[in-house]
Coordinates of C-alpha atoms and ligand atoms in Angstrom, one line a residue:
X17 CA -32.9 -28.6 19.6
X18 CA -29.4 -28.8 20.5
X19 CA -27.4 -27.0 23.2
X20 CA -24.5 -25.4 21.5
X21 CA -22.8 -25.1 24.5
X22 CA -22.2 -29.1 23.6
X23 CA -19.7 -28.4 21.0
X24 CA -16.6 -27.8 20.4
X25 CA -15.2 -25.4 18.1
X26 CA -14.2 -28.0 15.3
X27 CA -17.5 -29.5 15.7
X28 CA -20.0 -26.8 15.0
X29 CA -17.3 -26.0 11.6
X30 CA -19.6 -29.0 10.3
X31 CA -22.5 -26.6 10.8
X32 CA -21.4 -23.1 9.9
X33 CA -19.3 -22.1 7.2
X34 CA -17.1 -20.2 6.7
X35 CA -14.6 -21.2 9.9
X36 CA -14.3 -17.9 11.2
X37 CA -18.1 -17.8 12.3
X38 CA -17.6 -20.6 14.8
X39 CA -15.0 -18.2 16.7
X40 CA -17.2 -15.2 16.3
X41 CA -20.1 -17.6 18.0
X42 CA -17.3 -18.8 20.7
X43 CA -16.9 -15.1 21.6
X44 CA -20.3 -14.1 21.7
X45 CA -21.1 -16.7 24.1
X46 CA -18.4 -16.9 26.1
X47 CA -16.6 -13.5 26.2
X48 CA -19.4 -11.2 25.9
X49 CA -22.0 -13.0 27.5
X50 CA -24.6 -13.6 24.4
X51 CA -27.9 -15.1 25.7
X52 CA -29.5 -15.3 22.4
X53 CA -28.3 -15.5 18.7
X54 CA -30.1 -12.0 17.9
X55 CA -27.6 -10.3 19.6
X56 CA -24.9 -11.5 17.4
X57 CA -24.9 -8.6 15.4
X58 CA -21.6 -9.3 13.1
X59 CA -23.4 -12.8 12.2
X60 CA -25.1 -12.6 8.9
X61 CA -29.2 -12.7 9.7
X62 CA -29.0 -16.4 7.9
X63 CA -26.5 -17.8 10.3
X64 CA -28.5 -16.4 13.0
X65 CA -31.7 -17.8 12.0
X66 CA -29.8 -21.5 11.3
X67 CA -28.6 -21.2 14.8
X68 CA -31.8 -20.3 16.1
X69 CA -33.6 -22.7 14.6
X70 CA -30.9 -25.7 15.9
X71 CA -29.3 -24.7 18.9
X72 CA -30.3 -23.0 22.6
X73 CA -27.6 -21.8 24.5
X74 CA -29.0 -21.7 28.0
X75 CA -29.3 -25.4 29.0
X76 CA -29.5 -24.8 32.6
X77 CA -32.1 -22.8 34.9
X78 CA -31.3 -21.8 38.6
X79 CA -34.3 -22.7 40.9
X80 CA -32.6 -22.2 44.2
X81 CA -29.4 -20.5 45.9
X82 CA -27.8 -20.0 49.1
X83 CA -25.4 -18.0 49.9
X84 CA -22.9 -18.6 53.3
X85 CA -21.6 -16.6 55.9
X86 CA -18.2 -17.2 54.6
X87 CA -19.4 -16.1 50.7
X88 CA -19.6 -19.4 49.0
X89 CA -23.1 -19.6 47.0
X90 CA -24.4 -23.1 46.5
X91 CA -26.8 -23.0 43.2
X92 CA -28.9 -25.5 42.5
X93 CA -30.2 -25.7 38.8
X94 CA -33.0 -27.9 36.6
X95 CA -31.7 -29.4 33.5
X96 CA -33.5 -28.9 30.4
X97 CA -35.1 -32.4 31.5
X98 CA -36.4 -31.3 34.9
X99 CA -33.2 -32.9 36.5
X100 CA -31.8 -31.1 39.0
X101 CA -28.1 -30.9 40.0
X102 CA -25.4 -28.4 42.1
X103 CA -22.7 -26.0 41.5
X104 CA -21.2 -24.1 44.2
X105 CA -19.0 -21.0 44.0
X106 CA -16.6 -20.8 46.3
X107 CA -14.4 -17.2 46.7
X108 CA -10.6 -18.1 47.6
X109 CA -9.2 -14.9 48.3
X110 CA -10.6 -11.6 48.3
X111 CA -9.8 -8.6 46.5
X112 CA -6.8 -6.5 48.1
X113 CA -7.2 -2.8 47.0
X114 CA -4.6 -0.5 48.5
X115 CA -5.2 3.1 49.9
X116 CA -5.2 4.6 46.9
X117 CA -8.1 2.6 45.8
X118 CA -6.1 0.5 43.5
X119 CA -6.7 -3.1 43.1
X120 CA -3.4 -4.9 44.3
X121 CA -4.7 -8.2 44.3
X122 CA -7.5 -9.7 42.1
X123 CA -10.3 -12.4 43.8
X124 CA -9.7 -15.7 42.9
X125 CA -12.9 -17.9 42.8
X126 CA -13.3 -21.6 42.1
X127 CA -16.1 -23.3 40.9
X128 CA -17.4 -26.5 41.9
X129 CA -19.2 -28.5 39.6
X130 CA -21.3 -31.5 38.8
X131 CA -20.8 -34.0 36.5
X132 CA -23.3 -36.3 36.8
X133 CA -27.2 -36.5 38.0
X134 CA -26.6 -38.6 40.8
X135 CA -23.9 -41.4 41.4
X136 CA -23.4 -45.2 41.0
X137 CA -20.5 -45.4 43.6
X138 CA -22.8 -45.5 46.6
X139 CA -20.5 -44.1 49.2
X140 CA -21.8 -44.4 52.9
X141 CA -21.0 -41.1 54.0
X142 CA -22.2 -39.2 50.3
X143 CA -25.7 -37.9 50.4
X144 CA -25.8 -37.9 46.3
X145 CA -25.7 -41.6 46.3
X146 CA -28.7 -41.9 48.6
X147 CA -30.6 -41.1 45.5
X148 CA -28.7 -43.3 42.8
X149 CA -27.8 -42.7 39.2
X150 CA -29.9 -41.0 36.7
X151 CA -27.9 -40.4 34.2
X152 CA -24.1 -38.4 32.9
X153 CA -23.8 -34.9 32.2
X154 CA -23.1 -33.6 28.8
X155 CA -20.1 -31.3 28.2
X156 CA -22.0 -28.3 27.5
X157 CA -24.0 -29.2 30.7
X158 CA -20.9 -29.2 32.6
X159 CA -19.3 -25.8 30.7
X160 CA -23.1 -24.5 31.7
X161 CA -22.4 -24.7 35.5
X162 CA -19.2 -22.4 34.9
X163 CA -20.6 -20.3 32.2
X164 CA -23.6 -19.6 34.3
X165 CA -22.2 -18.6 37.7
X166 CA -19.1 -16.6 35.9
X167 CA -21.8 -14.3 34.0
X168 CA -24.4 -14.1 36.7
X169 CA -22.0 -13.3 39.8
X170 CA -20.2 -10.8 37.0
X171 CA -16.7 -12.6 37.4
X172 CA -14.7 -10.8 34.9
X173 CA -13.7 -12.7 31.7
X174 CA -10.0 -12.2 32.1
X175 CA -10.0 -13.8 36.1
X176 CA -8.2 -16.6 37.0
X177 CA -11.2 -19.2 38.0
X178 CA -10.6 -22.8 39.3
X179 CA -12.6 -25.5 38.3
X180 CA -12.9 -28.8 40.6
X181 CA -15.3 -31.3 39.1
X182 CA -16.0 -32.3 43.1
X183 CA -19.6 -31.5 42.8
X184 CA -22.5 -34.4 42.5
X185 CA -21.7 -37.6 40.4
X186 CA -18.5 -39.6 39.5
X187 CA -16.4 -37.8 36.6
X188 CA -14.0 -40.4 35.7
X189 CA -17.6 -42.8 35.4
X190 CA -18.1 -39.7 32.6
X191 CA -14.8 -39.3 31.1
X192 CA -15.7 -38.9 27.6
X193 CA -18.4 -35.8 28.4
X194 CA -15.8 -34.5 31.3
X195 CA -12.7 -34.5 29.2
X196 CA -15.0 -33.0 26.1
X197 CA -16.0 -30.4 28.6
X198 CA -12.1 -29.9 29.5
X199 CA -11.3 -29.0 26.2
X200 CA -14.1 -26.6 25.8
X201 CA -13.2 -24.4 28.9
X202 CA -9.9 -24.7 27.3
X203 CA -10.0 -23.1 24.1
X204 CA -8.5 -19.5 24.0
X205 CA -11.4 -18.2 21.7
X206 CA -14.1 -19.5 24.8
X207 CA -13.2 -19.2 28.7
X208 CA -9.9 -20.0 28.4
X209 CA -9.7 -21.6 31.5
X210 CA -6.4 -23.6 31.0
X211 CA -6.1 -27.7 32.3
X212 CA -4.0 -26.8 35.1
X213 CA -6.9 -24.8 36.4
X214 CA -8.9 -27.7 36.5
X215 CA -8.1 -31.2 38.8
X216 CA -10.8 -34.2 38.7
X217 CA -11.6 -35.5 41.7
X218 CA -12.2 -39.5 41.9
X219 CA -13.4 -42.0 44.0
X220 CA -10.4 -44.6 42.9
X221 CA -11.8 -45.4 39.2
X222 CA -8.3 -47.0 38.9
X223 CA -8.6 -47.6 34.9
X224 CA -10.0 -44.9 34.3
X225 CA -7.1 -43.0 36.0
X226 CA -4.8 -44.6 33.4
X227 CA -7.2 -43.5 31.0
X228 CA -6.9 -40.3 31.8
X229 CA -3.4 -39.9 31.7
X230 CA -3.0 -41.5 28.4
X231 CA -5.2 -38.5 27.6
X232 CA -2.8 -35.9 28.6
X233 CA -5.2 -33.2 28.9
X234 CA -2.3 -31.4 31.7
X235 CA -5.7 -31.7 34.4
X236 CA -4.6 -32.1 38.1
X237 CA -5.9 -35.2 39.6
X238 CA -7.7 -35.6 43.8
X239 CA -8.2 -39.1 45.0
X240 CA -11.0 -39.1 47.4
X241 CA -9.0 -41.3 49.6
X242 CA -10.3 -41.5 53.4
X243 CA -9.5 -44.2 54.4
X244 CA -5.9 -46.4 54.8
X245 CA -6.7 -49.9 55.2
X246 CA -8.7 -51.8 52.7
X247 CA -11.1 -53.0 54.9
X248 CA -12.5 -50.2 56.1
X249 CA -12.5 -48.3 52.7
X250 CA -14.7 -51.0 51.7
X251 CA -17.1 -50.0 54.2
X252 CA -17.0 -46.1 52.9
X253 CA -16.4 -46.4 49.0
X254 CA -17.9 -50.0 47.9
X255 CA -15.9 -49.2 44.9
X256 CA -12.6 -50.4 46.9
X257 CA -14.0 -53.9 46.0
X258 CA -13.8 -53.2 42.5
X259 CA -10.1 -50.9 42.9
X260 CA -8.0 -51.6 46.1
X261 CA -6.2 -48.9 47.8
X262 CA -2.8 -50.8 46.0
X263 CA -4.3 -50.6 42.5
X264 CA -5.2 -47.1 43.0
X265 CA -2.0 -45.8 44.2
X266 CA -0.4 -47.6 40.9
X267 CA -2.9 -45.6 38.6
X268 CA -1.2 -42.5 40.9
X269 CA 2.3 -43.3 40.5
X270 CA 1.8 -43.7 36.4
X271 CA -0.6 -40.6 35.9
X272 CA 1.7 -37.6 34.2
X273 CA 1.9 -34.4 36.1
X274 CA 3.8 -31.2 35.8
X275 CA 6.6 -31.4 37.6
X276 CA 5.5 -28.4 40.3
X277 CA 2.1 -29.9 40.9
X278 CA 1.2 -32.8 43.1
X279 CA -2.0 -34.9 43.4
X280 CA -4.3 -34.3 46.3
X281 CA -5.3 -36.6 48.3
X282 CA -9.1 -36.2 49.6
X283 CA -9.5 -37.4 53.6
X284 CA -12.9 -37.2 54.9
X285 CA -12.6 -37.3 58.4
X286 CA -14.9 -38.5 60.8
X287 CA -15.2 -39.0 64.5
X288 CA -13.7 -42.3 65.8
X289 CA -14.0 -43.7 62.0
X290 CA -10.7 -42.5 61.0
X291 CA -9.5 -39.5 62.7
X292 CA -6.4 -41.6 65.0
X293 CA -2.8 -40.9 64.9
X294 CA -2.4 -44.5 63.5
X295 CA -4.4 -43.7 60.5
X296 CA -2.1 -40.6 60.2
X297 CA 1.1 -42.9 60.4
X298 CA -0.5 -45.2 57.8
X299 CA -1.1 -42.4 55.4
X300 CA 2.3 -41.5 55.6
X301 CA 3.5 -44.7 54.7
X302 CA 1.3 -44.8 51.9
X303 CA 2.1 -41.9 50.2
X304 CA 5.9 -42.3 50.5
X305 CA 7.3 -41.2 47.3
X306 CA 4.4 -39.8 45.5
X307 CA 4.5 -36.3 45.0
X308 CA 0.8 -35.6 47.3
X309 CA -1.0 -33.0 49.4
X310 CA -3.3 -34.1 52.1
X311 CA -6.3 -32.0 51.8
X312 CA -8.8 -33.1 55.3
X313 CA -12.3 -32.5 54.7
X314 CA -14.3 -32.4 57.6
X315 CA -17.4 -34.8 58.1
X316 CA -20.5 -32.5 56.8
X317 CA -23.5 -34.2 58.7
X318 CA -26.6 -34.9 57.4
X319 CA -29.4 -36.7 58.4
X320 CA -29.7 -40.0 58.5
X321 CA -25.7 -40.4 58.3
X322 CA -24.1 -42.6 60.8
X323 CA -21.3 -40.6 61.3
X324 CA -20.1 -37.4 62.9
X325 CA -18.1 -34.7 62.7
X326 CA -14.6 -34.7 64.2
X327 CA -13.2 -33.0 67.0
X328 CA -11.2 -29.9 65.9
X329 CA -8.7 -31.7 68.4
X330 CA -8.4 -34.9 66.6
X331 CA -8.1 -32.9 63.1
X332 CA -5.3 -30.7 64.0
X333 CA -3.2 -33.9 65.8
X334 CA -4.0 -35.9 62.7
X335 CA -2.9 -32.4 60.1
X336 CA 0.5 -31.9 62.7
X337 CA 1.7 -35.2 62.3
X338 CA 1.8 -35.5 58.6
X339 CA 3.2 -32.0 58.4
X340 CA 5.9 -33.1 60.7
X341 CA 6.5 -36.0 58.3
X342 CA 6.9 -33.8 55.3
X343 CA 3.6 -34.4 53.9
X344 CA 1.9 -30.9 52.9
X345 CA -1.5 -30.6 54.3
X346 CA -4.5 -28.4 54.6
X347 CA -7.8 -28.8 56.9
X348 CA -10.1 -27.5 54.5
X349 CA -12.0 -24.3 55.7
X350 CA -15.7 -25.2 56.5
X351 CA -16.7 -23.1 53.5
X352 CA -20.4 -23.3 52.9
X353 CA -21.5 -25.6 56.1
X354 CA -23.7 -23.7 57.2
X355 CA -25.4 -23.9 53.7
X356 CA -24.4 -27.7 53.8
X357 CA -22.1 -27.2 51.0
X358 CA -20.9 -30.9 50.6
X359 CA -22.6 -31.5 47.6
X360 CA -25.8 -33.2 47.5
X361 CA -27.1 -31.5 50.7
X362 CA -29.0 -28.3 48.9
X363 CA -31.0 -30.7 46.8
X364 CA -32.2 -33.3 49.0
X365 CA -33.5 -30.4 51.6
X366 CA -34.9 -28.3 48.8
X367 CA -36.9 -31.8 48.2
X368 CA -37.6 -32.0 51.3
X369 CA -38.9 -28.4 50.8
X370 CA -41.0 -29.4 48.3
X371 CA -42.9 -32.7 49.7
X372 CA -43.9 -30.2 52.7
X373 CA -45.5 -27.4 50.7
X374 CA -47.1 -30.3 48.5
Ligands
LIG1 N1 -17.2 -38.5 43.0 C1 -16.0 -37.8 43.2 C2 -16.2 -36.3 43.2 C3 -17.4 -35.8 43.8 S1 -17.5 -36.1 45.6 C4 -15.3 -38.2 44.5 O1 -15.8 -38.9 45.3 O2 -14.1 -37.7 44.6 C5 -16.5 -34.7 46.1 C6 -16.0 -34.8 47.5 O3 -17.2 -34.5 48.4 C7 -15.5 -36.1 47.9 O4 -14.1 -36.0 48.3 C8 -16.4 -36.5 49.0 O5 -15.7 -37.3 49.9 C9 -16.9 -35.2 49.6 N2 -18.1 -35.5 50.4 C10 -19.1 -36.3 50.2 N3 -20.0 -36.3 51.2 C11 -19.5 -35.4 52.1 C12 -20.0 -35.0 53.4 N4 -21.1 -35.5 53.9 N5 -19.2 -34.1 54.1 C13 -18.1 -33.6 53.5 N6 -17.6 -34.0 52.3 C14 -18.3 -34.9 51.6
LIG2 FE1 -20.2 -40.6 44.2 FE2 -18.2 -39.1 45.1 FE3 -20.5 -39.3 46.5 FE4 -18.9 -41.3 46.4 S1 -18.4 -39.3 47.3 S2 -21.1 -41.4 46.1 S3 -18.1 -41.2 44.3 S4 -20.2 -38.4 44.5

């Protein structure tokens, strides 16, 4: 059996003829919420049995979720192969309704997905690469996470959802499944969800950067930066051995973005690792002339890390001075923490869960 959710439009032409069917199946699944082929009632009863027989259109299955104080719900879902990954829905901004009960301002949501079961980067501070690399996503396991949480949490078809590909796994170590999965959530006749909704977040892959510019999708790129010298980069992100921070600030400068968007820059602070003003000074420098936004993400503990979270002090000192040297910044809100929402986290307790009721 095949997940259908795995193909693109020009793709499943090959199966079903005539073309139109393939946008009538698009719709069903991804406007009207189809969860089987039966109730694709303007599909002739031979397509639908084909399809049956072929395809399944559910490839995931939720086995745990926690929902935050702040709203964010962290899912965490088995793969048709018993492996288990994370998603996390995070609400932006609420609905405004005025006081005649009319909806002024629409909730904007962004979904945070996997694209990998596990990672091979090994980051020091990361709780997915405790446990490794298993294997890459497919694209329709990827469209699955978005498909899934949109239908279940009834997020309206028509809103505006952001996708950030910051959940478990490396995406730019799965670009051909990740970009796939891009131009799925693209197309009009699915979820629509345009490229510009959508920014990849890397731990430096610096060829793979240049890859994915030459593949113009129009996605926004994060660099999960945190830290400014070399040396101690190394000692978070073993992948600065492979890509220096000079080689990734090159794949930066070339990658093509629309003119009123900038990349992100990802700085996971911790306490007394790299929460000085001098590390503040240096980022400065090292984003002169690059169109970038500092987004500071605040140390989520977990056990057995060796580092800590920073003082709300040291964070704000660190945000002020780049603001004060025109570099646009954000302290990201601790959405999630108290449901450990740095990816990762849900899965290794729920294991922990597990080995205890064994
Ligand atoms: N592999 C990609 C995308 C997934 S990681 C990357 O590294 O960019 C997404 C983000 O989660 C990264 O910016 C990472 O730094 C952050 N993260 C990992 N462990 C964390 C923790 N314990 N607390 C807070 N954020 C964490
Ligand atoms: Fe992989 Fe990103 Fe975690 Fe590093 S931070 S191990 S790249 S998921």
């Amino acid at each position: 059996m095949k997940n259908l959710l795995d193909y693109t439009q020009a793709e499943l032409s090959e199966f079903i003829q005539p073309k139109f069917r393939t946008k009538q199946i698009y719709e069903w699944i991804y406007k009207k919420n189809a969860r089987s082929f039966d109730e694709m009632s303007n599909l002739p009863k031979d397509i639908r049995e084909r399809l049956k027989n072929e395809f399944y259109i559910e490839p995931l299955e939720m086995i745990k979720n926690e929902i935050s104080s702040d709203g964010s719900i962290k899912y965490l879902f088995k793969l048709k192969d018993g492996k288990t990954i994370e998603s996390v829905l995070l609400p932006m901004k609420e609905e405004i309704v005025d006081e005649n009960g009319k909806t002024q301002k629409h909730a904007r949501y962004t979904i945070c997905v996997s694209s990998q079961v596990g990672c091979k980067m090994g980051c020091s501070f990361c709780l997915t690469a405790k446990g490794g690399f298993i294997r890459n996503l497919t694209a329709g396991e990827i469209v699955g996470q978005i498909l899934w949480i949109k239908r279940e949490n009834n997020i309206p078809y028509e809103r505006r959802v952001n996708i950030v590909y910051m959940g478990m796994g490396e995406p730019l170590d799965n670009l051909n499944n990740v970009s796939k999965a891009i131009n799925i959530l693209k197309d009009n006749d699915g979820l629509a969800i345009g490229a510009r909704r959508q920014t990849i977040s890397t731990s430096g892959l610096a060829t793979q950067i240049k890859k994915l510019g030459e593949m113009d999708l129009g996605v926004l790129l994060a660099i999960s930066l945190h830290a400014v010298t070399d040396e101690l980069r190394e000692k978070l992100m073993p992948v600065n051995k492979a890509y220096n921070i000079a080689s990734v600030m090159d794949a930066v400068r070339q990658f093509p973005i629309d003119m009123r968007k900038r990349v992100m820059f990802e700085y996971l602070i911790m306490d007394k690792i790299n929460d000085n003003l001098s590390d503040a000074k240096a980022l400065v420098k090292l984003l002169h002339g690059i169109k970038a936004k500092v987004n500071l993400i605040l140390f989520n503990p977990h056990e057995g890390s060796p580092y800590q979270r920073p003082s709300q002090e040291n964070v704000e000192k660190f945000r002020d001075y780049l603001q004060s040297r025109g570099v646009t910044c954000t302290i990201r809100q601790s959405k999630g923490l108290d449901i450990s929402a740095a990816c990762g986290q849900l899965k290794e307790r729920s294991k922990g869960e597990n080995s205890a009721t064994a």
